[in-house]
Coordinates of C-alpha atoms and ligand atoms in Angstrom, one line a residue:
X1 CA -22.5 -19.5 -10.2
X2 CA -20.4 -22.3 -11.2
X3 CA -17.0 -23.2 -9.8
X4 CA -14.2 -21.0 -10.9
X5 CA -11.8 -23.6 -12.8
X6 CA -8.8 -21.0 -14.2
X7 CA -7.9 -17.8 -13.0
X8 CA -6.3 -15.6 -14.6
X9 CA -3.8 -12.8 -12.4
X10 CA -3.5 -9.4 -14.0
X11 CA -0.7 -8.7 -12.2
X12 CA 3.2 -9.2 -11.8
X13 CA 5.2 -9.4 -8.6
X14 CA 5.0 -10.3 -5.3
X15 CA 0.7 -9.9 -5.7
X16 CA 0.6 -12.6 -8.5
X17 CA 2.7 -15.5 -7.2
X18 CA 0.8 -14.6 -3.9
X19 CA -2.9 -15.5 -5.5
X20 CA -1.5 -18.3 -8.1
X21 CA -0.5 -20.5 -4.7
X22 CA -3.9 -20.1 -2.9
X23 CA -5.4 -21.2 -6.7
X24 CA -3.2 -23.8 -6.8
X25 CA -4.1 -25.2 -3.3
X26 CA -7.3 -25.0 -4.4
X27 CA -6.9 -27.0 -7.6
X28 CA -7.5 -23.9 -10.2
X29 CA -5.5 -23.6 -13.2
X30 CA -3.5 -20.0 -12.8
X31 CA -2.8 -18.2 -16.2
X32 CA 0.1 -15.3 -15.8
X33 CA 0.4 -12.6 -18.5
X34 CA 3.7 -11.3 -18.6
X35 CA 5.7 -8.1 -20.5
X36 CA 8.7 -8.2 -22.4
X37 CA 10.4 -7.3 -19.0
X38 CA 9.2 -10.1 -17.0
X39 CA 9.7 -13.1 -19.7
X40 CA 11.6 -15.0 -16.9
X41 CA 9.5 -13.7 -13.7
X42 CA 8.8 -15.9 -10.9
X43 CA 5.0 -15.2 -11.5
X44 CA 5.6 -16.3 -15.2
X45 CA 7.6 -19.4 -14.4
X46 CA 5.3 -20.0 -11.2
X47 CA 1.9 -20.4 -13.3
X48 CA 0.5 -22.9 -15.5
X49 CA 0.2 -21.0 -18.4
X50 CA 1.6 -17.8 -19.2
X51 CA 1.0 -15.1 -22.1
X52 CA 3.0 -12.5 -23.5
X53 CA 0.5 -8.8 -23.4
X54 CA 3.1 -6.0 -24.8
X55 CA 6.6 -4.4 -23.6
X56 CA 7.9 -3.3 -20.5
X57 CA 5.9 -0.1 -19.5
X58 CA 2.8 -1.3 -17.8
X59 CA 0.6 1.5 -19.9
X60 CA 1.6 -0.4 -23.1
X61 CA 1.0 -4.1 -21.0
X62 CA -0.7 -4.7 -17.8
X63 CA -2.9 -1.7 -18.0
X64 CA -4.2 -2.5 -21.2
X65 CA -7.7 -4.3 -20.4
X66 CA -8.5 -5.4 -24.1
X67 CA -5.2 -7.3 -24.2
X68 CA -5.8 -9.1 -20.7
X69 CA -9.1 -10.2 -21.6
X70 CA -7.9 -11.4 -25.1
X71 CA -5.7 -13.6 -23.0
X72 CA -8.5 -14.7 -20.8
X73 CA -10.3 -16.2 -23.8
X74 CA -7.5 -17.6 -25.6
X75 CA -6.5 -19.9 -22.1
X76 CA -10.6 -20.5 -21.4
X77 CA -10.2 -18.3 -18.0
X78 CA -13.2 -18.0 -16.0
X79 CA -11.9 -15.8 -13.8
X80 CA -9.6 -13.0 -13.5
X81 CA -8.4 -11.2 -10.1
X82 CA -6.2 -8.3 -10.6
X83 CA -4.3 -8.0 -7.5
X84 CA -3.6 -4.8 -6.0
X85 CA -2.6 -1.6 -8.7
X86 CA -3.0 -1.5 -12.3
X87 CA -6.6 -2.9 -12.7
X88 CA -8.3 -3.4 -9.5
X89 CA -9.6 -0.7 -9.1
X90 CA -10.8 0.3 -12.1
X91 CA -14.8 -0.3 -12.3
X92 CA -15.2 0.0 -16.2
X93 CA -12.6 -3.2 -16.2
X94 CA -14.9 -4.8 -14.0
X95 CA -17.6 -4.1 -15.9
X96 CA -15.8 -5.8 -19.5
X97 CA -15.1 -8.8 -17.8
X98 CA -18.8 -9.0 -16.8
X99 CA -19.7 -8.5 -20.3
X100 CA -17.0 -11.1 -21.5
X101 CA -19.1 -13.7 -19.0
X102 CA -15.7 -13.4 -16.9
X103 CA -15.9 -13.4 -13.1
X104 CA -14.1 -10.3 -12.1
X105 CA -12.8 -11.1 -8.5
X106 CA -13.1 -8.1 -6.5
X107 CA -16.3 -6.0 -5.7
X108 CA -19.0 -4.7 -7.9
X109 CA -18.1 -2.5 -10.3
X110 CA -20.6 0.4 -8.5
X111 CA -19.1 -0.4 -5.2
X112 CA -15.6 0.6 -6.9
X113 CA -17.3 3.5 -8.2
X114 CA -18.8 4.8 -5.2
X115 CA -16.0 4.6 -3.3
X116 CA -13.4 5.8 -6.0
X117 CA -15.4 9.1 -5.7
X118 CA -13.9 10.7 -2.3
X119 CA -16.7 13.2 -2.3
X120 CA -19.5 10.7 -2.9
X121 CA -17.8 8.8 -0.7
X122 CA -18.0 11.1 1.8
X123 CA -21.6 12.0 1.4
X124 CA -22.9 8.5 1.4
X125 CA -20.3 8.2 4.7
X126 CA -22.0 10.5 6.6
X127 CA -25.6 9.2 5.8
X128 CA -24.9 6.0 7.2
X129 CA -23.0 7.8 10.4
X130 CA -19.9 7.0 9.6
X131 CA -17.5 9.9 11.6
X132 CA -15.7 11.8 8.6
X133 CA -13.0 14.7 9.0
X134 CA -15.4 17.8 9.1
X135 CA -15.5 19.9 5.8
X136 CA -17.3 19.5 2.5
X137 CA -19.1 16.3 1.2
X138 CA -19.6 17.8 -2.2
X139 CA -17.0 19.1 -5.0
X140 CA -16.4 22.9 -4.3
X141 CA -17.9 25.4 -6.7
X142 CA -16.2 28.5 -5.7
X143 CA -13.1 29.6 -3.8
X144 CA -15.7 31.8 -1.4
X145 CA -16.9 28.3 -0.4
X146 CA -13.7 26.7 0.5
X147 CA -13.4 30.3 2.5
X148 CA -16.5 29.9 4.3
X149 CA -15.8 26.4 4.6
X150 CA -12.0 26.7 6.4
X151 CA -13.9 29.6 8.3
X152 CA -16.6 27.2 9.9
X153 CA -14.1 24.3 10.7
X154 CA -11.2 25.9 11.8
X155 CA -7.7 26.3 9.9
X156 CA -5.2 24.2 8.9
X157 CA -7.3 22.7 6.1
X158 CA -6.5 20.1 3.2
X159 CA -7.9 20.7 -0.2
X160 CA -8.3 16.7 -1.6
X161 CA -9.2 16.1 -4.8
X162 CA -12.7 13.9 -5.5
X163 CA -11.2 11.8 -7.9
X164 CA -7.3 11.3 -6.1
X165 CA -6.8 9.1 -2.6
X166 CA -3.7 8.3 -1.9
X167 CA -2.5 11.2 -1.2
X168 CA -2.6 12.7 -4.8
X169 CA -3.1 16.4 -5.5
X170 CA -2.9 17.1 -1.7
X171 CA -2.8 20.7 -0.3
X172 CA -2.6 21.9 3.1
X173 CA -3.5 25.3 4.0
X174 CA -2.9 27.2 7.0
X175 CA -4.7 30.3 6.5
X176 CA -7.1 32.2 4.5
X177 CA -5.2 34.3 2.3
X178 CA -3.5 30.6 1.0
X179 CA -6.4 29.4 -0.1
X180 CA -7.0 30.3 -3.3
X181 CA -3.5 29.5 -4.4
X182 CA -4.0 26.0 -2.8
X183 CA -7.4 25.3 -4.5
X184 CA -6.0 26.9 -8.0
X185 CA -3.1 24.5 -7.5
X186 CA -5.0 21.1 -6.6
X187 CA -7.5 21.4 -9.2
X188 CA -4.4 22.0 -11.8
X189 CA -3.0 18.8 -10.0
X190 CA -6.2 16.8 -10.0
X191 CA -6.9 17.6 -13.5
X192 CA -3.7 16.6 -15.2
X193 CA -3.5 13.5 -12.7
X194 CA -7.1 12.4 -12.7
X195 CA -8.9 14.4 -16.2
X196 CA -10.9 15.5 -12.9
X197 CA -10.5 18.8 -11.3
X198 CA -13.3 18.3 -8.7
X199 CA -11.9 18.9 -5.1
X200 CA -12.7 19.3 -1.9
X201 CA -11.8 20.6 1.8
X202 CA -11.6 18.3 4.9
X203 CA -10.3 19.6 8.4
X204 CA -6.3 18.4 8.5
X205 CA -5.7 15.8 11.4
X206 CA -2.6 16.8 13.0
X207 CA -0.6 13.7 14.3
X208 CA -3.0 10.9 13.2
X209 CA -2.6 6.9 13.0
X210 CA -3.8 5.5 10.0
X211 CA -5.7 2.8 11.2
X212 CA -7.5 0.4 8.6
X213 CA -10.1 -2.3 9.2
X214 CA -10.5 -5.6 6.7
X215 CA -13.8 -6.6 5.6
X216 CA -15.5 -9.1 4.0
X217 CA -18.7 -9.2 2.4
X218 CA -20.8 -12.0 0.2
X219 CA -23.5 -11.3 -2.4
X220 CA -26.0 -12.8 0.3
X221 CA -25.6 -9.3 2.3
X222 CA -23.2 -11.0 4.8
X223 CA -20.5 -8.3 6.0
X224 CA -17.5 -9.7 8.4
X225 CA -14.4 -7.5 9.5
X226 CA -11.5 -9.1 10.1
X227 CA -10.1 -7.0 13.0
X228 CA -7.5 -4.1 12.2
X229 CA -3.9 -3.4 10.9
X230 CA -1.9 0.0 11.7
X231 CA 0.0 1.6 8.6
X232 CA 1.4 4.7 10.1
X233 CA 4.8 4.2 8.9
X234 CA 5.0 5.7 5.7
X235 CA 6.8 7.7 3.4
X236 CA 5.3 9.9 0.6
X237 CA 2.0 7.6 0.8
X238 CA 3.9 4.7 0.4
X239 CA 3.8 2.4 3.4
X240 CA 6.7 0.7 4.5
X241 CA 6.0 -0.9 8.2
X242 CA 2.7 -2.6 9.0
X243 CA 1.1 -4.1 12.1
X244 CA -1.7 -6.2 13.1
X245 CA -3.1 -5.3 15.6
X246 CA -3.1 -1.9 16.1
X247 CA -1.1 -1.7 19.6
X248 CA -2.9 1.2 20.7
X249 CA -6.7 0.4 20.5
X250 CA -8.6 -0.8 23.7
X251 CA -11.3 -3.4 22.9
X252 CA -14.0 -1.2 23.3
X253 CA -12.5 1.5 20.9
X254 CA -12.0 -1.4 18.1
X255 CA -15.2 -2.2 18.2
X256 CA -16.5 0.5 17.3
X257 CA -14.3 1.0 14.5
X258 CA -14.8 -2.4 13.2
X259 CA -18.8 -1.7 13.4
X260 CA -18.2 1.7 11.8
X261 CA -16.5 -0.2 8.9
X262 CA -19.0 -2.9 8.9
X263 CA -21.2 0.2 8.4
X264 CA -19.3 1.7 5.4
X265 CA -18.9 -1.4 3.5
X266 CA -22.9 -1.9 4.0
X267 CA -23.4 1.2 2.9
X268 CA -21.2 1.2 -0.6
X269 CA -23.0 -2.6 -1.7
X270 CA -19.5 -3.8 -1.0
X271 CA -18.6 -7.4 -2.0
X272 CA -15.4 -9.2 -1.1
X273 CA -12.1 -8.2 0.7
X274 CA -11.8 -4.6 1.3
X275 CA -10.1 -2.0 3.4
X276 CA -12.0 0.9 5.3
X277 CA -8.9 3.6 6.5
X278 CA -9.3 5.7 9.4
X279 CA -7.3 8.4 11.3
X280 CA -7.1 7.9 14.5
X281 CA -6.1 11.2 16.7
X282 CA -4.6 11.8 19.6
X283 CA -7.3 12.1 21.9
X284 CA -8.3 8.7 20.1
X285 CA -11.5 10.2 18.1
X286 CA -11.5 7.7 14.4
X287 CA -12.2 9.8 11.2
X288 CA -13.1 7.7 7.9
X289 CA -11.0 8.7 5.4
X290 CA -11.4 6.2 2.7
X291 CA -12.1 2.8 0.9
X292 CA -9.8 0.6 -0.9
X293 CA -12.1 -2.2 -3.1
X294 CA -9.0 -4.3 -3.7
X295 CA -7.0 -6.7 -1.6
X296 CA -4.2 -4.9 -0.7
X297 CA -0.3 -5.1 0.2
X298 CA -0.5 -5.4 3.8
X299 CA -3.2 -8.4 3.7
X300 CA -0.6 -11.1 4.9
X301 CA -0.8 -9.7 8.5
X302 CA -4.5 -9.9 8.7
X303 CA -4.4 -14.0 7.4
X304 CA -1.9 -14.4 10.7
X305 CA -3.7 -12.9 13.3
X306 CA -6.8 -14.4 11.9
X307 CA -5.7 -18.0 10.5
X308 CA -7.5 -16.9 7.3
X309 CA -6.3 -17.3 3.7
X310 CA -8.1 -13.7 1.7
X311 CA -7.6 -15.0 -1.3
X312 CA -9.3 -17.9 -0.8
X313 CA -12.1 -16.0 0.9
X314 CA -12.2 -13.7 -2.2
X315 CA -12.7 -16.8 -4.6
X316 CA -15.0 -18.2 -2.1
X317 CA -17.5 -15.2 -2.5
X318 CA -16.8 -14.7 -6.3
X319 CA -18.2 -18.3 -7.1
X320 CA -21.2 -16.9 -5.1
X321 CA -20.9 -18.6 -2.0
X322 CA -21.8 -17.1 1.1
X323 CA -19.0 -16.6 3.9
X324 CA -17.9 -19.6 6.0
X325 CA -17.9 -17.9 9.1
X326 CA -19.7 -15.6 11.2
X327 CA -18.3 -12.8 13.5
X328 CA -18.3 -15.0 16.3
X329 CA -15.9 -17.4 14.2
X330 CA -13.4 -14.9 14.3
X331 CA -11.0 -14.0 16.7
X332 CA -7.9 -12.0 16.5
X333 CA -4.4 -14.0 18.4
X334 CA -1.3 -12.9 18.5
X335 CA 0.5 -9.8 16.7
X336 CA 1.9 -9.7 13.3
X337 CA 4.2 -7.5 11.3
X338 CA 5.1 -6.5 7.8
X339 CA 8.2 -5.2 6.4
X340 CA 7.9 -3.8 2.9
X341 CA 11.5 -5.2 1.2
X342 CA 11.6 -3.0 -1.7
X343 CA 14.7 -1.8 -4.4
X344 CA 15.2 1.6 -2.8
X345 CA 18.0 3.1 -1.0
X346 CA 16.6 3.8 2.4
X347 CA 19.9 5.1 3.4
X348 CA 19.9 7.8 0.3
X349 CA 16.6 9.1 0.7
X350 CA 15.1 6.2 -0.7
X351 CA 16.1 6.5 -4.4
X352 CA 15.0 3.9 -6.5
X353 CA 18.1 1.1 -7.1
X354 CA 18.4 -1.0 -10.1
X355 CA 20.2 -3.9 -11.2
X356 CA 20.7 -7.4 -11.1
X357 CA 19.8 -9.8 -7.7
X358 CA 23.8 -11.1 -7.5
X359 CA 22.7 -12.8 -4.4
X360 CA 19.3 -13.4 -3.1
X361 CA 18.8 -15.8 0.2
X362 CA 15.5 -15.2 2.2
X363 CA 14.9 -15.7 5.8
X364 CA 12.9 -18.6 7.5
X365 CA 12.4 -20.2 10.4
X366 CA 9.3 -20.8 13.5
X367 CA 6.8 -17.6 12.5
X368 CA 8.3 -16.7 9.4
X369 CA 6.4 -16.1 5.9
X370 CA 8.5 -14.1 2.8
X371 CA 5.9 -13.0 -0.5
X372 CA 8.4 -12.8 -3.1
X373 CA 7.9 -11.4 -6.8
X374 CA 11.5 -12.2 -7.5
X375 CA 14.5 -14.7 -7.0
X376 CA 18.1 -15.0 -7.0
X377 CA 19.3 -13.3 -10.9
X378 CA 16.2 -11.6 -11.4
X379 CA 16.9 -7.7 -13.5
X380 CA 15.3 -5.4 -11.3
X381 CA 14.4 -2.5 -13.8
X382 CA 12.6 0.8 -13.0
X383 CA 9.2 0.0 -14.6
X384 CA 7.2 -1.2 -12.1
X385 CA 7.0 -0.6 -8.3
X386 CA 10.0 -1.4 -6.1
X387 CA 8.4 -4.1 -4.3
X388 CA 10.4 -7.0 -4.1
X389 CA 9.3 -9.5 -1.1
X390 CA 7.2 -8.5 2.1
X391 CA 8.3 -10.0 5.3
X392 CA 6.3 -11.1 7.7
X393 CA 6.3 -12.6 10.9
X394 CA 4.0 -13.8 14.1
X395 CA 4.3 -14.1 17.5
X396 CA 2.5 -14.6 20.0
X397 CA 3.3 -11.1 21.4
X398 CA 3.8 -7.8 20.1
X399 CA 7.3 -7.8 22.0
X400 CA 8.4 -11.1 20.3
X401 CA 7.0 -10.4 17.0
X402 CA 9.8 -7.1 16.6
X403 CA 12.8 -9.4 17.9
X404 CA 11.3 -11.9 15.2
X405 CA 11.1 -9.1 12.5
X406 CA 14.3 -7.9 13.5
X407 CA 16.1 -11.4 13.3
X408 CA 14.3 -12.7 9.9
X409 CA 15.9 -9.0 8.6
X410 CA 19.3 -9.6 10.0
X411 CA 19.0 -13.1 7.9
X412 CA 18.1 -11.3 4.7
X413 CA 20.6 -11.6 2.1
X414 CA 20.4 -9.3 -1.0
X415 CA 23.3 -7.8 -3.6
X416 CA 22.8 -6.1 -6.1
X417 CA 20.7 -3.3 -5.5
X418 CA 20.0 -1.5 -2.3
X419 CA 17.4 -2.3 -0.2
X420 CA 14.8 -0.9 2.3
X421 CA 15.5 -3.7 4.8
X422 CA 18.2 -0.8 6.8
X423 CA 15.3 1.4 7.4
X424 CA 13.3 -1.8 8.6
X425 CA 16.0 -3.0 11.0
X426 CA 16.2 1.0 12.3
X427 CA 11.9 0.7 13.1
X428 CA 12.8 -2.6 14.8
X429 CA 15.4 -0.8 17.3
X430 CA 13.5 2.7 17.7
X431 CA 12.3 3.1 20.9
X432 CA 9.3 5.1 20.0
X433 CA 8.1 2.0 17.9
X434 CA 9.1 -0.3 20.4
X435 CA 6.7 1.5 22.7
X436 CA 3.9 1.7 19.8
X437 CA 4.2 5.6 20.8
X438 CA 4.3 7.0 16.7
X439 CA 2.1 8.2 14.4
X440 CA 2.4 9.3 10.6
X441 CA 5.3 11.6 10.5
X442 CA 7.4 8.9 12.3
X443 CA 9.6 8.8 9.7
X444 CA 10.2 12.4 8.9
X445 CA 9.9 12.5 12.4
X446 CA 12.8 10.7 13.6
X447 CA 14.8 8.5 10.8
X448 CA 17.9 10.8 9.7
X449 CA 20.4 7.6 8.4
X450 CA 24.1 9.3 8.1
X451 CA 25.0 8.6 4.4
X452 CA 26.5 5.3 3.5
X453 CA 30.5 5.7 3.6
X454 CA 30.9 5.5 -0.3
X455 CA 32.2 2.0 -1.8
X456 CA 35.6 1.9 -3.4
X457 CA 34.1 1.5 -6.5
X458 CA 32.2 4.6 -6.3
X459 CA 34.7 6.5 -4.7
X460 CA 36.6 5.2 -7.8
X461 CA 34.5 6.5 -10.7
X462 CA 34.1 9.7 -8.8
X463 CA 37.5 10.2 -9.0
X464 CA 37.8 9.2 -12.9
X465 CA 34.7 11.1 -13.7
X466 CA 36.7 14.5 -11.6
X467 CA 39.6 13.8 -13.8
X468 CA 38.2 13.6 -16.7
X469 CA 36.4 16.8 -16.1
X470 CA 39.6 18.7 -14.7
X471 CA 42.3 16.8 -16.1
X472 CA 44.2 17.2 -12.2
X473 CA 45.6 13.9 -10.2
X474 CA 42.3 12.2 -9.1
X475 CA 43.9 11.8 -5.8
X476 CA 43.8 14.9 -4.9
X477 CA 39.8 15.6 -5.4
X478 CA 38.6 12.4 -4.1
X479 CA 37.4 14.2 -1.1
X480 CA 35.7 16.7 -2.5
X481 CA 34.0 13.9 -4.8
X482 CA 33.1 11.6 -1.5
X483 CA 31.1 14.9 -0.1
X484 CA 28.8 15.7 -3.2
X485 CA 25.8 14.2 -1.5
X486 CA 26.3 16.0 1.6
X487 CA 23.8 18.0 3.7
X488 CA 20.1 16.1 2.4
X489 CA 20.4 14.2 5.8
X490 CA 19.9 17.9 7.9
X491 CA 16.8 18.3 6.8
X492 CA 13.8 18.2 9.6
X493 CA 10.0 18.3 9.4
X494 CA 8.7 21.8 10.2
Ligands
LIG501 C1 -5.6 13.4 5.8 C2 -4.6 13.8 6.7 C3 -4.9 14.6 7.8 N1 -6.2 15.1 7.9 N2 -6.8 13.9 5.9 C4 -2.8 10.9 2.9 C5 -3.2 9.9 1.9 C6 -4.7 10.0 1.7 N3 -5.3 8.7 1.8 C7 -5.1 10.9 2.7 N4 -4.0 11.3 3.5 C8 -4.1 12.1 4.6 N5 -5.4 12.6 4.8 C9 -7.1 14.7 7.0 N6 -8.3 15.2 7.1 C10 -3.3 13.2 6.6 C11 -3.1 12.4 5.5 C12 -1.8 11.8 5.4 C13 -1.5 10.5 5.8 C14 -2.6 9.6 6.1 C15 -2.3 8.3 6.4 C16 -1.0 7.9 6.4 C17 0.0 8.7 6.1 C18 -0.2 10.0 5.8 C19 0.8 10.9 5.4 C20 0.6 12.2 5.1 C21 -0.7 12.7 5.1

């Protein structure tokens, strides 16, 4: 295959910037295609060449696959890489830009489709002795079955959908007489979510660590891992806290996870970077759960344990090259960790925050690397994921790497919106963390932030909006007002 000479990055944010550097290291030509809503992005101002695909919400713009590969041609794109979201994973995309004589850069479009299936996922899994979650490997076709099913594995069970991951159309299901509710419910769910009401049941893991490996693979039949990363902290699927490595595996135990995803990406045809996810339980038995064919968020810790740059790597094996490295090339040193800086309120349940970045000052410093999407003035709007910057540092030591974390956040300097980086600076402190001792229910588990006093100028409108309501001195209700939000902070797990 010839050299890739322009890449286009179907993506916005954070992800886009973060390929358009390694393509400009490398001497490619990076095209951006932008929305009305990002006109004046960093990732629009950051690449060569940039063109306008449709308004703000991403259905009418970055999901539209016609309009990204009309902007392909019109800039002479070779190649496109969609980042993580919107595209990536989306094998019939794959499969136009193949038609279009467009190098799509990510796996095979067969590899995204055998994976993107969770049950023929499973099935293909287990044939290459891959440890799964006991349960079903095909879509139910009954309630009796899911019955038998729970029956023979042992209650609680989770009813998954085939086409979901993620966490989408979930349901957990302690006992018999709740099953046929739950499966009712999650084919509902899967239906309206996926236009796929296959699911399936899998024995629930209890208090797992989601534990994922990275891999690389060329189209020579080369497959390299790239040593693990521990995503445990998260809320409602989304992950917030990442570390490489995971703190808790011994060397033996990695590698037979590593081989075990070696094995899985050999068995899907996989090509490029990918991630094989585990659960790891307490008693330290590894479950697969599943694959994601895309780089992904968290990728930055895995290029600093490593020395590596994916994105390179990815473009590398796109222009048909095989790998540069064996196994034996690659070693893991030192510890790295992640903290997810998005536009939510972590101290309010994590509600989304909008608005304009007043200020907007990043940290720096020995071991420091910030992935931004956006810069001081940038409108943060509700279209698109919160994701504003990931920190990340190194250190030569797990130990070091949190007081490193902990003083690149203290650096931080955003107004304007609320941010996660209070929840961040709480993982930094917590004890359990510091002692790697958590698994995923950490947060649920123990992160119960006492509401932000309220500013004056809310306390202000409060009052105004109390008056105009009941027409009484607003001094006299501001109290009342200031406790509206109360009580969300009681609530525990179980
Ligand atoms: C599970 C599980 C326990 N047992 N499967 C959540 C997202 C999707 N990828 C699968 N998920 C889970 N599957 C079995 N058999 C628990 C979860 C899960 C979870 C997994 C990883 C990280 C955070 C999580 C939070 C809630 C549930």
């Amino acid at each position: 295959m010839p050299p890739i000479r322009t890449v286009l990055v179907a993506n916005r944010g954070e992800i886009a910037v973060r390929v358009m550097r390694t393509c400009r290291e490398l001497g490619i030509r990076t095209v951006a295609v932008y929305s009305d809503a990002d006109a004046d992005a960093v990732h629009t101002r950051y690449a060569d060449l940039s063109v306008h695909i449709g308004p703000a919400p991403s259905k009418d713009s970055y999901l539209i696959a016609e309009r990204i590969l009309e902007a392909a041609k019109a800039t002479g794109a070779d190649a496109i890489h969609p980042g993580y979201g919107f595209l990536s994973e989306n094998a019939g995309f794959a499969r136009r830009c193949a038609q279009a004589g467009i190098t799509f850069i990510g796996p095979p479009p067969e590899a995204i489709d055998r994976m993107g299936d969770k049950t023929k996922a499973r099935e293909l899994m287990e044939a290459a002795g891959v440890p799964l979650p006991p349960g079903t490997t095909t879509a139910l076709t009954s309630v009796e079955e899911a019955v038998e099913t729970a029956r023979r594995i042992g209650f609680p069970v989770l009813i998954k959908a085939a086409a979901g991951g993620g966490g989408k159309g979930m349901r957990l299901v302690h006992a018999p007489d709740q099953l046929e509710a739950a499966v009712r419910a999650a084919k509902s769910e899967a239906l309206s979510a996926f236009g796929d009401d296959r699911v399936y049941v899998e024995k629930y893991l209890e208090e797992p660590r989601h534990v994922e490996f990275q891999i690389l693979a060329d189209q020579h039949g080369n497959v390299l891992h790239l040593f693990d990363r521990e995503c445990s902290i998260q809320r409602r699927h989304q992950k917030l806290v990442e570390e490489a490595p995971c703190a808790i595996l011994s060397a033996e135990l990695r590698a037979r996870m590593a081989d075990a995803a070696v094995t899985a990406a050999r068995g899907c045809g996989y090509v490029g970077a990918g991630t094989i996810e585990f659960l790891v339980d307490k008693h330290l038995d590894f479950y697969f759960l599943e694959m994601n064919t895309r780089l992904q968020v968290e990728h930055p810790i895995t290029e600093l344990i490593t020395g590596t740059d994916l994105v390179a790597l990815q473009i590398h094996v796109a222009e048909g090259h095989p790998l540069p490295m064996t196994q034996a090339d690659l070693a893991m040193r030192g510890h790295a960790i992640e903290c997810r800086i998005c536009a939510e309120d972590s101290e309010n349940r994590f509600l989304p925050s909008t608005g304009r970045l007043t200020t907007y000052r990043e940290p720096s410093g020995p071991g420091v690397r910030v992935d931004a999407g956006v810069d001081e003035g940038t409108e943060v709007s509700s279209y698109y994921d919160p994701l504003l910057a990931k920190l990340v540092v190194w250190a030569p030591t797990r130990e070091q790497a949190i007081r490193r974390m902990d003083r690149a956040l203290a650096e931080y300097r955003i107004r304007g919106v609320q941010t996660t980086i209070p929840f961040c600076r709480f993982v930094m402190a917590d004890e359990a963390f510091n002692a790697a001792r958590y698994d995923t229910h950490f947060i649920n588990d123990r992160y119960h932030p006492a509401p932000r006093p309220l500013g004056r100028a809310q306390i202000l409108a409060a009052a105004l909006a109390v008056r105009e309501a009941t027409a009484v001195p607003a001094a006299e209700v501001v109290p009342a007002a200031a406790t509206a939000a109360d009580g969300w902070w009681h609530k525990r797990r179980h």
